[in-house]
GROMACS .gro file of N, CA and C in nm:
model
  237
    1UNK      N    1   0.082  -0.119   0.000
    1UNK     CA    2   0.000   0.000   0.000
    1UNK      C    3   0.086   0.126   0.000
    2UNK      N    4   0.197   0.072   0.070
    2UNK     CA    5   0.282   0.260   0.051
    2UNK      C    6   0.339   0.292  -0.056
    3UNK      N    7   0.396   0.124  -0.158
    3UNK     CA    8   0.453   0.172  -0.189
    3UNK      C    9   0.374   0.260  -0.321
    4UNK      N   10   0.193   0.195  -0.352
    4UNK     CA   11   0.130   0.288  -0.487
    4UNK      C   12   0.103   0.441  -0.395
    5UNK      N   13   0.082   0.493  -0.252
    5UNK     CA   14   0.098   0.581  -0.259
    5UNK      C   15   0.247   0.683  -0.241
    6UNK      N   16   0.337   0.625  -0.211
    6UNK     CA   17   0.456   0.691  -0.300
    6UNK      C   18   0.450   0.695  -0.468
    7UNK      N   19   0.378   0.597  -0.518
    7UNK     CA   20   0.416   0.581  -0.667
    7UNK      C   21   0.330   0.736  -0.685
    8UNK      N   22   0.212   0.746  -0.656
    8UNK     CA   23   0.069   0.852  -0.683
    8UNK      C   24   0.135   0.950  -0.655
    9UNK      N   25   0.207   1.013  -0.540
    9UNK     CA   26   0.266   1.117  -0.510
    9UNK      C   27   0.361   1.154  -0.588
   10UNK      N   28   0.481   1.077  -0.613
   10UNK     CA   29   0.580   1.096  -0.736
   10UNK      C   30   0.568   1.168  -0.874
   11UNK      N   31   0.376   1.079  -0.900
   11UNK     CA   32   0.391   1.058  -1.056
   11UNK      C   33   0.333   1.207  -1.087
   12UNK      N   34   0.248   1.249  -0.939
   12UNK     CA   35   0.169   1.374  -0.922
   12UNK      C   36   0.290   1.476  -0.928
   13UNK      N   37   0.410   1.482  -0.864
   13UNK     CA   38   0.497   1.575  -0.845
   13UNK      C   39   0.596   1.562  -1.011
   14UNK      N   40   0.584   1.483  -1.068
   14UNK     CA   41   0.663   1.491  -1.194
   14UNK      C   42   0.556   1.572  -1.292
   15UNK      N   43   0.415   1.492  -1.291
   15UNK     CA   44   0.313   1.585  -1.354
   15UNK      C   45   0.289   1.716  -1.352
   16UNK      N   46   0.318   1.749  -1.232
   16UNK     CA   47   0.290   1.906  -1.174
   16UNK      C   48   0.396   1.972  -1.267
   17UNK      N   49   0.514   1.943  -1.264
   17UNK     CA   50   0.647   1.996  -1.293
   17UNK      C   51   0.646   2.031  -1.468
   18UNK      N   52   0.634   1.922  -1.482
   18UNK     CA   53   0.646   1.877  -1.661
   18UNK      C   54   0.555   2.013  -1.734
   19UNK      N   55   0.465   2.072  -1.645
   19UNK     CA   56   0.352   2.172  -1.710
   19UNK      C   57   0.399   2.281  -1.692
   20UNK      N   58   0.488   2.332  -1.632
   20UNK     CA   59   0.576   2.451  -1.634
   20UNK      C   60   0.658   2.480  -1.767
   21UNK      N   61   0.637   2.562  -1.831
   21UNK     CA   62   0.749   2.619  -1.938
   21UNK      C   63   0.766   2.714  -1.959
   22UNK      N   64   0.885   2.767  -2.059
   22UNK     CA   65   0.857   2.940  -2.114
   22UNK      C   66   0.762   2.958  -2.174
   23UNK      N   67   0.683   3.062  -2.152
   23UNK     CA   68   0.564   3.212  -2.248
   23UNK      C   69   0.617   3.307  -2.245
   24UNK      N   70   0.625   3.332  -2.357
   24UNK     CA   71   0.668   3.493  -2.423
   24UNK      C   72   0.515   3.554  -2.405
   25UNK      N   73   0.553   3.650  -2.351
   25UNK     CA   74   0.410   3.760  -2.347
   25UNK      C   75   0.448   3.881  -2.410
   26UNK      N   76   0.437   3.932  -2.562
   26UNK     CA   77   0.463   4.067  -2.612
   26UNK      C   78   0.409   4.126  -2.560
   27UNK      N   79   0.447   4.283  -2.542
   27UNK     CA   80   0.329   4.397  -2.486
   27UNK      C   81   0.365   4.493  -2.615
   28UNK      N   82   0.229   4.587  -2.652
   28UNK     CA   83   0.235   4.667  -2.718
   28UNK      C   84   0.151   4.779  -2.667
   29UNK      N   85   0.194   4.901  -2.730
   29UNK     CA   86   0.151   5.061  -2.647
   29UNK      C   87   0.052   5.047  -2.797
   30UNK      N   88  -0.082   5.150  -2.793
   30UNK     CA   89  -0.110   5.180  -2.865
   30UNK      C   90  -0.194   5.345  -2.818
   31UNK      N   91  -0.129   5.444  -2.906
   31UNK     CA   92  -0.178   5.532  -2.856
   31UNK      C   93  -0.258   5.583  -3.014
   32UNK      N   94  -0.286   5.704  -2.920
   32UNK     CA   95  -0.430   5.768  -3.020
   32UNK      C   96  -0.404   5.942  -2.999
   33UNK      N   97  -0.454   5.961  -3.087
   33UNK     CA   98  -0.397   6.096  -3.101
   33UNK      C   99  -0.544   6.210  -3.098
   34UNK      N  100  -0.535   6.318  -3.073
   34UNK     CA  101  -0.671   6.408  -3.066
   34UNK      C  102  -0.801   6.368  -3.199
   35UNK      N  103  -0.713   6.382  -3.374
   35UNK     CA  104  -0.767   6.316  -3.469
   35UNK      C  105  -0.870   6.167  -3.424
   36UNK      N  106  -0.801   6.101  -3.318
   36UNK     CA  107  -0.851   5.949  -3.332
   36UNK      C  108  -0.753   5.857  -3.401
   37UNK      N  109  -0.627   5.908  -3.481
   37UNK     CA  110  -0.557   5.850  -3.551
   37UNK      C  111  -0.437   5.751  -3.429
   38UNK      N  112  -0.432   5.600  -3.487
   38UNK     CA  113  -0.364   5.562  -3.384
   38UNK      C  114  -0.244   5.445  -3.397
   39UNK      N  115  -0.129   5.463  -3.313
   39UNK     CA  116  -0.017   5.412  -3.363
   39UNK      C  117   0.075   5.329  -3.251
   40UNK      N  118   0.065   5.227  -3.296
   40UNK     CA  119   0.113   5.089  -3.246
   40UNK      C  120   0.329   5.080  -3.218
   41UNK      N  121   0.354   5.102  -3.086
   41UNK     CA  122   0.450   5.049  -3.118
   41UNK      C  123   0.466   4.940  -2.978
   42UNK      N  124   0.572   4.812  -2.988
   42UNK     CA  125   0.621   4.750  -2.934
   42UNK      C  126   0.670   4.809  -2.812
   43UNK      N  127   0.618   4.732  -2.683
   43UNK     CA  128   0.674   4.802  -2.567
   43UNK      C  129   0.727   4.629  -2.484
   44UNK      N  130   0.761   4.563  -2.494
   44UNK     CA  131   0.890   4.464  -2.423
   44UNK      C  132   0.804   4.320  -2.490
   45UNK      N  133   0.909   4.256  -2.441
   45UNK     CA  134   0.833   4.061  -2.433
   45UNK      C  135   0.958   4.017  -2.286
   46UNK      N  136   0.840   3.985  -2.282
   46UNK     CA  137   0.867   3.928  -2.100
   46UNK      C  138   0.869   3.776  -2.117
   47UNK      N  139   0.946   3.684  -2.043
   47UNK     CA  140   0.927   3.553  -2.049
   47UNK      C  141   0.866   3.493  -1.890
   48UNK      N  142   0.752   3.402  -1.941
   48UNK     CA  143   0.724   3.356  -1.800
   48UNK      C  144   0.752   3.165  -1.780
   49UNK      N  145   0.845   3.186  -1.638
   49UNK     CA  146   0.834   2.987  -1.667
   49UNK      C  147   0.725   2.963  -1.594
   50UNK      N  148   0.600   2.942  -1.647
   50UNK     CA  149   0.475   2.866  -1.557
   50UNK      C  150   0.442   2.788  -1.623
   51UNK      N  151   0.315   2.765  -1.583
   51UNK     CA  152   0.182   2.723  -1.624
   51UNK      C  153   0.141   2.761  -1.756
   52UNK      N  154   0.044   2.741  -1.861
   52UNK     CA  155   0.006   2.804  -1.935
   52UNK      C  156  -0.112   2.914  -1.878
   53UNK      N  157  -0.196   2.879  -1.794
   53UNK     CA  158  -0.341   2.955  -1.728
   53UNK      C  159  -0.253   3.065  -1.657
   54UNK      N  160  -0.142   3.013  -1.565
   54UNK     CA  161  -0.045   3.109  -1.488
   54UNK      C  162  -0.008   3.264  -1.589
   55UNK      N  163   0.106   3.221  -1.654
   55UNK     CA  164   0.169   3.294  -1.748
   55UNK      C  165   0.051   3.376  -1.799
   56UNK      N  166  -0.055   3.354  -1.886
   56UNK     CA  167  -0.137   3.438  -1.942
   56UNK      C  168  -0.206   3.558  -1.826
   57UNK      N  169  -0.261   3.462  -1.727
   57UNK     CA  170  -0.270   3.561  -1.599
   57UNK      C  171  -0.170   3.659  -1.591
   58UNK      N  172  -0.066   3.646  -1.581
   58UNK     CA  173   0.069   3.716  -1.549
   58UNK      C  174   0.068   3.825  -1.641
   59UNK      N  175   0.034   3.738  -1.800
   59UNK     CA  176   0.082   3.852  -1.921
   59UNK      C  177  -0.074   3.968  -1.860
   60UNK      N  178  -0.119   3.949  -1.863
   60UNK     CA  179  -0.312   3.984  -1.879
   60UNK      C  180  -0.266   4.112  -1.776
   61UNK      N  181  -0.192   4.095  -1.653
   61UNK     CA  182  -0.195   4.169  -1.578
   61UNK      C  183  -0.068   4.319  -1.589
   62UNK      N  184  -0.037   4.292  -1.682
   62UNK     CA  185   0.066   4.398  -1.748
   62UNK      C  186  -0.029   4.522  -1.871
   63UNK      N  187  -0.127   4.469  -1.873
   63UNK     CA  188  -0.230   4.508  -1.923
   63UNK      C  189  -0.264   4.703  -1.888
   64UNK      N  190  -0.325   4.763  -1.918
   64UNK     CA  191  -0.342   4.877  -1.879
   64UNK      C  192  -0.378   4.991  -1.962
   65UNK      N  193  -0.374   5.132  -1.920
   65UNK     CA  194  -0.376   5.237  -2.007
   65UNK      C  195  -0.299   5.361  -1.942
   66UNK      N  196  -0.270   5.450  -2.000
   66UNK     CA  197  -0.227   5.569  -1.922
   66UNK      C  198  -0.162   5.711  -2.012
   67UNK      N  199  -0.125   5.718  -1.943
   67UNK     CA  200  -0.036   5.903  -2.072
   67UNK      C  201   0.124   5.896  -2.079
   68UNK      N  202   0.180   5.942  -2.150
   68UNK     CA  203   0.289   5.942  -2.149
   68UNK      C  204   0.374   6.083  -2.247
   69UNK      N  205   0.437   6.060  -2.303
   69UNK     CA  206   0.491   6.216  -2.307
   69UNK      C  207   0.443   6.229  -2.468
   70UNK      N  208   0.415   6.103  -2.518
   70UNK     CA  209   0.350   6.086  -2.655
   70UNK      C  210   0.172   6.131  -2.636
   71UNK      N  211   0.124   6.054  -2.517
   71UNK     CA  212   0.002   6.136  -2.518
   71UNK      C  213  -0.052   6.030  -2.441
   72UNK      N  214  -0.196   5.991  -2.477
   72UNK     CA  215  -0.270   5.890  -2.396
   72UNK      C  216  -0.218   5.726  -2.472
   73UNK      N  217  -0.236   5.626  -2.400
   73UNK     CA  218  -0.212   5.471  -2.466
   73UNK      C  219  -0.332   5.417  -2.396
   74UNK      N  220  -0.259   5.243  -2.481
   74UNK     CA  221  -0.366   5.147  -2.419
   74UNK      C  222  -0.201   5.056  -2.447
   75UNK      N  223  -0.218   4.916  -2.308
   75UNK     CA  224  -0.105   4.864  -2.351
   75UNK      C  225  -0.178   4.728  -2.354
   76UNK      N  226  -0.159   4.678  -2.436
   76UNK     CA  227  -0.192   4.498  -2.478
   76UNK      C  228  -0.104   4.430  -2.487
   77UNK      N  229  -0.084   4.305  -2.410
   77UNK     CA  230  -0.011   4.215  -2.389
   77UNK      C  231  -0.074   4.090  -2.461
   78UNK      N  232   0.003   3.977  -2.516
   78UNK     CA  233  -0.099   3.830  -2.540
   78UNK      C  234   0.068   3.766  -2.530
   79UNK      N  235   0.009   3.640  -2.537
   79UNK     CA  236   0.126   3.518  -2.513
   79UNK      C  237   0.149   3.484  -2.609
   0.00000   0.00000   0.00000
């Protein structure tokens, strides 16, 4: 009996592990101008070692909007 629950625990702790990897999460600024006219540039790629559900959480939360010396943005991240 101990030894299938050592085996269950093991196979659970290799499983757990094995689901961890790198995600690249790009982020991009996109701002907008008084016109409405609006222009996309690249703002980092971050690497995450998780989960896949993890990492996207992670990217999701880099997420945002704000001003900057260009003017107002929006920043979008995806994996």
């Amino acid at each position: 009996m101990k030894k299938v629950v050592v085996a269950v625990i093991a196979l659970s702790g290799l499983a757990l592990a094995s689901c961890k990897k790198d995600y690249s999460c790009e982020c991009r600024k996109i701002h907008t101008d008084d016109d409405g006219n609006t222009v996309t540039s690249s703002d980092g790629t971050y690497t995450f070692k998780d989960s896949r559900v993890r990492a996207e959480d992670r990217c999701n939360d880099l997420e945002g909007s704000g001003t900057d010396i260009f003017g107002s943005y929006t920043r979008e991240c995806d994996i």
